[in-house]
Amino acid sequence: MRIGLDARMITRNPTGIGRVARELVRELLRLDGPEEYQLYSNRALPDGFVPPEGRHGTVVARLPLPLWQAAALPLALWRDKAQVFHSHVFGLPWRPPGCRTVLTMHDLTFEIFPQHDWKDALKYQVLARWSAERADHLIADSENTRQDLMDLY
């Protein structure tokens, strides 16, 4: 199976979602199975995140995020014949035919406390809802997030 992993958060956050993304990639790359992993990012990945031989590699397109997400990423998924794409980031790409999507939702703070940063909250509210509705599978990494998803979406 060809699995694409959204690797954007690996380079951005040293804690939180970035840490979860780094650990997930590290552990998946250690598995000795038939899966082929491809890491996708709009920034260079740190050393240690290049998949071993036989597991494809990385696709880095240094473009502004909206252009990368709307055009470069969907084209790369199509070119690589990805069967599954997993993201930790709100804003799933348009997906090519035959590519399923998995979205991990870590929290919905922007929905519950939008007053903290209303501009970002509005952006995330739109992207998160749109992505959650389009994802083939949603993963909530806590019971609170699962309940928030059920209550709000």
Coordinates of N, CA and C in Angstrom, one line a residue, residues 40 42 59 61 63-79 91-96 130:
Y40 N 5.2 14.3 2.6 CA 4.9 15.5 1.8 C 5.0 16.7 2.7
N42 N 5.8 21.3 2.5 CA 6.2 22.5 1.7 C 7.4 23.2 2.3
V59 N 8.8 14.3 -0.6 CA 8.4 15.3 -1.7 C 8.3 16.6 -1.0
A61 N 8.0 20.6 -1.9 CA 7.8 21.6 -2.9 C 7.8 22.9 -2.1
L63 N 6.7 26.0 -1.8 CA 5.8 26.9 -2.3 C 5.0 27.5 -1.1
P64 N 4.4 28.7 -1.4 CA 3.5 29.2 -0.3 C 2.4 28.2 0.0
L65 N 2.0 28.1 1.2 CA 1.1 27.0 1.7 C -0.2 26.9 0.9
P66 N -0.9 28.0 0.5 CA -2.2 27.8 -0.2 C -1.9 27.2 -1.6
L67 N -0.8 27.6 -2.3 CA -0.5 27.0 -3.6 C -0.1 25.5 -3.5
W68 N 0.7 25.3 -2.5 CA 1.2 23.9 -2.2 C 0.0 23.0 -2.0
Q69 N -0.9 23.4 -1.1 CA -2.0 22.6 -0.7 C -3.0 22.4 -1.8
A70 N -3.3 23.4 -2.6 CA -4.3 23.4 -3.6 C -3.8 22.7 -4.9
A71 N -2.5 22.8 -5.2 CA -2.0 22.3 -6.5 C -0.9 21.3 -6.4
A72 N 0.2 21.6 -5.7 CA 1.4 20.8 -5.7 C 1.1 19.5 -5.0
L73 N 0.4 19.5 -3.8 CA 0.2 18.3 -3.1 C -0.8 17.3 -3.8
P74 N -1.9 17.8 -4.3 CA -2.8 16.9 -5.0 C -2.1 16.3 -6.2
L75 N -1.3 17.1 -7.0 CA -0.6 16.5 -8.1 C 0.4 15.5 -7.7
A76 N 1.1 15.7 -6.6 CA 2.1 14.8 -6.1 C 1.4 13.5 -5.7
L77 N 0.3 13.6 -5.0 CA -0.4 12.4 -4.6 C -0.9 11.5 -5.8
W78 N -1.3 12.2 -6.8 CA -1.7 11.6 -8.1 C -0.5 10.9 -8.8
R79 N 0.6 11.7 -8.9 CA 1.8 11.1 -9.5 C 2.3 9.9 -8.8
G91 N -7.4 21.2 6.6 CA -7.2 21.6 5.2 C -6.7 20.5 4.4
L92 N -7.5 19.4 4.3 CA -7.1 18.3 3.4 C -7.0 18.8 2.0
P93 N -6.1 18.2 1.2 CA -6.0 18.6 -0.2 C -7.1 18.0 -1.0
W94 N -7.3 18.5 -2.2 CA -8.1 17.8 -3.2 C -7.4 16.5 -3.4
R95 N -8.2 15.4 -3.4 CA -7.5 14.1 -3.6 C -7.8 13.5 -4.9
P96 N -6.8 12.8 -5.4 CA -7.0 12.2 -6.7 C -7.9 10.9 -6.5
W130 N -14.7 21.8 6.8 CA -14.6 21.3 5.5 C -13.8 20.0 5.4

